[in-house]
MMTF fields as JSON, N, C-alpha, C and O atoms, coordinates in Angstrom:
{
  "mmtfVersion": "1.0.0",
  "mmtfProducer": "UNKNOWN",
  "numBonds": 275,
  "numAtoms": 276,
  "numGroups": 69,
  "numChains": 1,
  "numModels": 1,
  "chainsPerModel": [1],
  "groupsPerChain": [69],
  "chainIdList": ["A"],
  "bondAtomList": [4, 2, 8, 6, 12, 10, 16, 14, 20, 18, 24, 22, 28, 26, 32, 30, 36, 34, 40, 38, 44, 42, 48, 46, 52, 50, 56, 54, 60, 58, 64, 62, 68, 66, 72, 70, 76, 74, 80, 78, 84, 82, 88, 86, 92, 90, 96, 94, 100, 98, 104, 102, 108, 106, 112, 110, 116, 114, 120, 118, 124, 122, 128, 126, 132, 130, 136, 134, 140, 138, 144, 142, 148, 146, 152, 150, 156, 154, 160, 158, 164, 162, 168, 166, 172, 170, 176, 174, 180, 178, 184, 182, 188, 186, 192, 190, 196, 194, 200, 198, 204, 202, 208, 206, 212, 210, 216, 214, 220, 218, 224, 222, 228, 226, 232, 230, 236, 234, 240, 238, 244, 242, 248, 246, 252, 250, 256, 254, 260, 258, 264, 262, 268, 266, 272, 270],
  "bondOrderList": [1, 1, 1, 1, 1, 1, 1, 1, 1, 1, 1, 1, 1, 1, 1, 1, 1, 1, 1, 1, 1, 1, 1, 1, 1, 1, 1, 1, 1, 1, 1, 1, 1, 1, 1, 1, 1, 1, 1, 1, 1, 1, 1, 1, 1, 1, 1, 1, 1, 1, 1, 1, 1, 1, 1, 1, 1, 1, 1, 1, 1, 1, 1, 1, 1, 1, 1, 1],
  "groupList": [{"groupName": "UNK", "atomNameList": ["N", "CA", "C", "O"], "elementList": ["N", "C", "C", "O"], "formalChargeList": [0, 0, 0, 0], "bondAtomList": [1, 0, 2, 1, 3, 2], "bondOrderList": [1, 1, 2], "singleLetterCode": "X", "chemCompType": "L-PEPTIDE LINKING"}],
  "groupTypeList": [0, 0, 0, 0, 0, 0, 0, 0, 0, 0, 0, 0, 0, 0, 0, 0, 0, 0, 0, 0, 0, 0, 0, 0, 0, 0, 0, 0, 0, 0, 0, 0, 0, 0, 0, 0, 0, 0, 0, 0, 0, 0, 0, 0, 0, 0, 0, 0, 0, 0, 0, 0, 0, 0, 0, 0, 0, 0, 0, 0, 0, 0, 0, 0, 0, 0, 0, 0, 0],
  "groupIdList": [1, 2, 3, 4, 5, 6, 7, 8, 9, 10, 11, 12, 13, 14, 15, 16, 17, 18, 19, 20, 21, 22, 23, 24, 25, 26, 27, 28, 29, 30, 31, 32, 33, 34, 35, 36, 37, 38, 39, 40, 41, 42, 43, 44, 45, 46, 47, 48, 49, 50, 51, 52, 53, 54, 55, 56, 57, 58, 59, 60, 61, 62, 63, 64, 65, 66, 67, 68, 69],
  "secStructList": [7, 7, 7, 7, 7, 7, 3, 3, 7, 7, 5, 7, 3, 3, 7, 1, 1, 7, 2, 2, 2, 2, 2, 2, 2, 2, 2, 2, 2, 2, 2, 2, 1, 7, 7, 7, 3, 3, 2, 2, 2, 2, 2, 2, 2, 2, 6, 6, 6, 6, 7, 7, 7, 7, 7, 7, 7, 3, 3, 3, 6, 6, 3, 3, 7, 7, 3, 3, 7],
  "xCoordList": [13.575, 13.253, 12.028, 11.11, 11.905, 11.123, 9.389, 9.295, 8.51, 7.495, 6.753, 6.432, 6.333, 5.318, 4.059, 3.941, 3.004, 1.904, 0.696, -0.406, 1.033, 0.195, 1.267, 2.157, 0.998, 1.394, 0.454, -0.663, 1.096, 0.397, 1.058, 2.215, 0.305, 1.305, 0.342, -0.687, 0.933, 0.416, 0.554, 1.628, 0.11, 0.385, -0.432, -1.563, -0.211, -1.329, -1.773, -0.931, -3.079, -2.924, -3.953, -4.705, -3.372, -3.97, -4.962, -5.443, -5.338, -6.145, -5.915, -5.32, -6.722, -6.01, -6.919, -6.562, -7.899, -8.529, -7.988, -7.911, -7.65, -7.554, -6.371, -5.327, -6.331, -5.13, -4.153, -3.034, -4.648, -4.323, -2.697, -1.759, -2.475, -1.592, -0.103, 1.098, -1.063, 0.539, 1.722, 2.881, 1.23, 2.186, 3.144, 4.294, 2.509, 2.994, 3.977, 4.863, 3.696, 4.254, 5.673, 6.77, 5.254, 6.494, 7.55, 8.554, 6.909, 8.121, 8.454, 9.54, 7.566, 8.707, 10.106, 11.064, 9.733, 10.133, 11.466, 12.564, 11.06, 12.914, 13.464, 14.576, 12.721, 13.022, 14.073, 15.276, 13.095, 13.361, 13.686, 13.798, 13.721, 12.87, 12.293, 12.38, 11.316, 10.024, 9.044, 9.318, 7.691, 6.661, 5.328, 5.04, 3.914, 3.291, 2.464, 2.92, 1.396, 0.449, -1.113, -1.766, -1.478, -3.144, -2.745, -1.749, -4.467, -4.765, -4.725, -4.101, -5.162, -4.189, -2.969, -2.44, -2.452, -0.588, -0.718, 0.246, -1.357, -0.998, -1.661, -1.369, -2.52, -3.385, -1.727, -1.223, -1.522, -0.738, 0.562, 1.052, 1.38, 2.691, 1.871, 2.488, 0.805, 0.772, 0.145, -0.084, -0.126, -0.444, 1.059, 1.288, 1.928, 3.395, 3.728, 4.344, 3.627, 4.059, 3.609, 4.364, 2.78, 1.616, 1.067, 1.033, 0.539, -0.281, -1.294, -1.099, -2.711, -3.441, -4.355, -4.287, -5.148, -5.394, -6.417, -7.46, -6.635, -7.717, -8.212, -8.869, -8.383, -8.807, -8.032, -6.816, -8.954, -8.086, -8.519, -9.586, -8.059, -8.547, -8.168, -7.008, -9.089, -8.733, -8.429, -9.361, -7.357, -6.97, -7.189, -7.629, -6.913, -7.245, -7.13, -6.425, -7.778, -7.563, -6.344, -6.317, -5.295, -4.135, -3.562, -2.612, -3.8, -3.139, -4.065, -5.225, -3.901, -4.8, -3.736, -2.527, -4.237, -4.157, -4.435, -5.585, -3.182, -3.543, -3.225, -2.273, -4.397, -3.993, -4.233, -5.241, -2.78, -2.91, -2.375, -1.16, -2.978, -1.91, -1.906, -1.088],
  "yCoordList": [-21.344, -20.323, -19.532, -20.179, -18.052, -17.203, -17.475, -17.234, -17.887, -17.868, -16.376, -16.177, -15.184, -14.68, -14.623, -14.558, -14.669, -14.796, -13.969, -14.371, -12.546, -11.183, -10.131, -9.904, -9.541, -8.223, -6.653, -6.477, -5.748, -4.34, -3.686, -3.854, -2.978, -1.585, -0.339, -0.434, 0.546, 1.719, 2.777, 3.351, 3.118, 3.134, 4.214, 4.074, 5.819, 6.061, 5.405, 4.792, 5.562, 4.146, 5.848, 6.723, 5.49, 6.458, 6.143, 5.025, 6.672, 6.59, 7.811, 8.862, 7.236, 7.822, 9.34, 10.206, 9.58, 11.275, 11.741, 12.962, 11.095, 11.979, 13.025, 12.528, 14.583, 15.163, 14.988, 15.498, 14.122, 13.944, 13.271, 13.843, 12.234, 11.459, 11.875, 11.639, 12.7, 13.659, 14.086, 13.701, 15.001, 15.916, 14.62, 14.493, 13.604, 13.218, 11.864, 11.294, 11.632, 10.52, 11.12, 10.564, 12.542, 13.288, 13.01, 12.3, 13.874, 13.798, 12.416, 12.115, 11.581, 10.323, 9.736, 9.263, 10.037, 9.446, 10.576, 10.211, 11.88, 12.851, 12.328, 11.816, 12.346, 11.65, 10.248, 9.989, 9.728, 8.618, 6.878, 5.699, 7.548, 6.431, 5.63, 4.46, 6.235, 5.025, 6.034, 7.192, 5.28, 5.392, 5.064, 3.891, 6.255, 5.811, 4.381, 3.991, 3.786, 2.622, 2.569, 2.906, 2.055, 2.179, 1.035, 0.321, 1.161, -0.508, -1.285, -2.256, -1.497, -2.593, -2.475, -3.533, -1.824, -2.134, -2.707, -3.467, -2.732, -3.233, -4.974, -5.848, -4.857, -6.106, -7.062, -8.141, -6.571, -7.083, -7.538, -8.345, -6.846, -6.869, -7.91, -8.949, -8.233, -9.056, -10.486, -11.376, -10.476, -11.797, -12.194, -13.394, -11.433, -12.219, -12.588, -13.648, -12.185, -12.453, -13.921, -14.506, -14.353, -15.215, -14.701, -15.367, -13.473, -12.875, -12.338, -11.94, -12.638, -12.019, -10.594, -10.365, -9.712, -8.596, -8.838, -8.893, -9.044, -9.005, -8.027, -8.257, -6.735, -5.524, -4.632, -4.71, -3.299, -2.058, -1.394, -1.852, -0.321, 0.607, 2.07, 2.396, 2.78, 4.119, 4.867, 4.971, 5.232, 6.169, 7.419, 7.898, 8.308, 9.53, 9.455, 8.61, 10.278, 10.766, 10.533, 10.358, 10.572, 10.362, 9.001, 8.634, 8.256, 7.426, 6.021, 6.306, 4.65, 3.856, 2.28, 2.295, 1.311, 0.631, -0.887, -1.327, -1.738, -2.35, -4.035, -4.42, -4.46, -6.128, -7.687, -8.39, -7.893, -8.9, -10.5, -10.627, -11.536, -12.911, -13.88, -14.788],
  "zCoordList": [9.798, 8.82, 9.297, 9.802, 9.179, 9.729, 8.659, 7.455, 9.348, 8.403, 8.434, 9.606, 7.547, 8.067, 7.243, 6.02, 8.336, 8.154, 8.11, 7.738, 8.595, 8.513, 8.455, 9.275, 7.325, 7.133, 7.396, 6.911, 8.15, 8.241, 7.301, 6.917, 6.973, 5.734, 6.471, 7.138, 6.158, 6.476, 5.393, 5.574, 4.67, 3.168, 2.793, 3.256, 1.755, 1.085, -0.392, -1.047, -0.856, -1.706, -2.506, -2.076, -3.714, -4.626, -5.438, -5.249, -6.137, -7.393, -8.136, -7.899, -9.33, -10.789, -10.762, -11.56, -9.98, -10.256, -8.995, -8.858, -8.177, -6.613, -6.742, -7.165, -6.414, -6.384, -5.281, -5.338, -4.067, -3.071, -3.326, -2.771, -4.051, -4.204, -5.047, -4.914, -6.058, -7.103, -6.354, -6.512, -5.454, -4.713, -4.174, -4.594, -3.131, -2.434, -3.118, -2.482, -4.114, -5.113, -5.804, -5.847, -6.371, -6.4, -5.357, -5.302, -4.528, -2.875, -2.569, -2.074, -2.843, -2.654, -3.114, -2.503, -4.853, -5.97, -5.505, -5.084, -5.695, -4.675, -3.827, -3.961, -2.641, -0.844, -1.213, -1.18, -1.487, -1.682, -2.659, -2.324, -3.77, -5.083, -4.739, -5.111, -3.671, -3.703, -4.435, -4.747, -4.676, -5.019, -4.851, -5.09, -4.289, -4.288, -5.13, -6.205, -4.579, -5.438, -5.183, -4.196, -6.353, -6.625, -5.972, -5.853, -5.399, -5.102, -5.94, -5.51, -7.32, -7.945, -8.104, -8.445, -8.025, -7.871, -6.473, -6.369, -5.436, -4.319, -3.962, -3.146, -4.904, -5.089, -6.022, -5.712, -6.594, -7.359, -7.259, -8.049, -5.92, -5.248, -4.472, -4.704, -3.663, -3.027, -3.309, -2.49, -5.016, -5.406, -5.741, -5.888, -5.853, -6.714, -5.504, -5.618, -4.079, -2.853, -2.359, -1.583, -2.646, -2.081, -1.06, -0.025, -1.098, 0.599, -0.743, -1.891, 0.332, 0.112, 0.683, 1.891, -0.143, 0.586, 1.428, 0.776, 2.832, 4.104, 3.868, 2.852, 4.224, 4.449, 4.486, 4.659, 4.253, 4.25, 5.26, 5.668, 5.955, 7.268, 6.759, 6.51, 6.65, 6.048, 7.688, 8.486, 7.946, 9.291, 9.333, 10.378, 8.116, 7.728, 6.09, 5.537, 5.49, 4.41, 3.518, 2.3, 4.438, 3.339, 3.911, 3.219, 4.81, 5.261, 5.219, 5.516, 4.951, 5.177, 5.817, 5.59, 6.419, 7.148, 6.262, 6.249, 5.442, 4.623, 5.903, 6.581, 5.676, 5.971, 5.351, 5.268, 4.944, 3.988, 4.36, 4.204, 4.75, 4.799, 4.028, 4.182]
}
């Protein structure tokens, strides 16, 4: 059975004043029915997981670098 033990995400992670995230949460939810997440929504997908959040890496502005095991 495959164990894993570190996860990367590459993820934009929003918050609730930034305008940065609207536009692009839209275009997902069209694209794709996915949806952007606040860091607690992401804190939170990864406590039901059993992974926890290591660190985050901001890459640019809209993009950040999540690592969780």
């Amino acid at each position: 059975k495959l164990q894993i033990k570190k996860l990367l995400i590459f993820e934009t992670i929003v918050t609730l004043n930034s305008p940065v995230g609207g536009l692009l949460d839209i275009n997902m939810i069209i694209e794709t029915g996915g949806k952007l997440r606040t860091l607690s929504e992401w804190q939170e997908l990864f406590k039901q997981s059993k992974f926890s959040l290591i660190s985050i890496k901001e890459i640019n502005p809209y993009l950040n670098l999540l690592e969780a095991e």
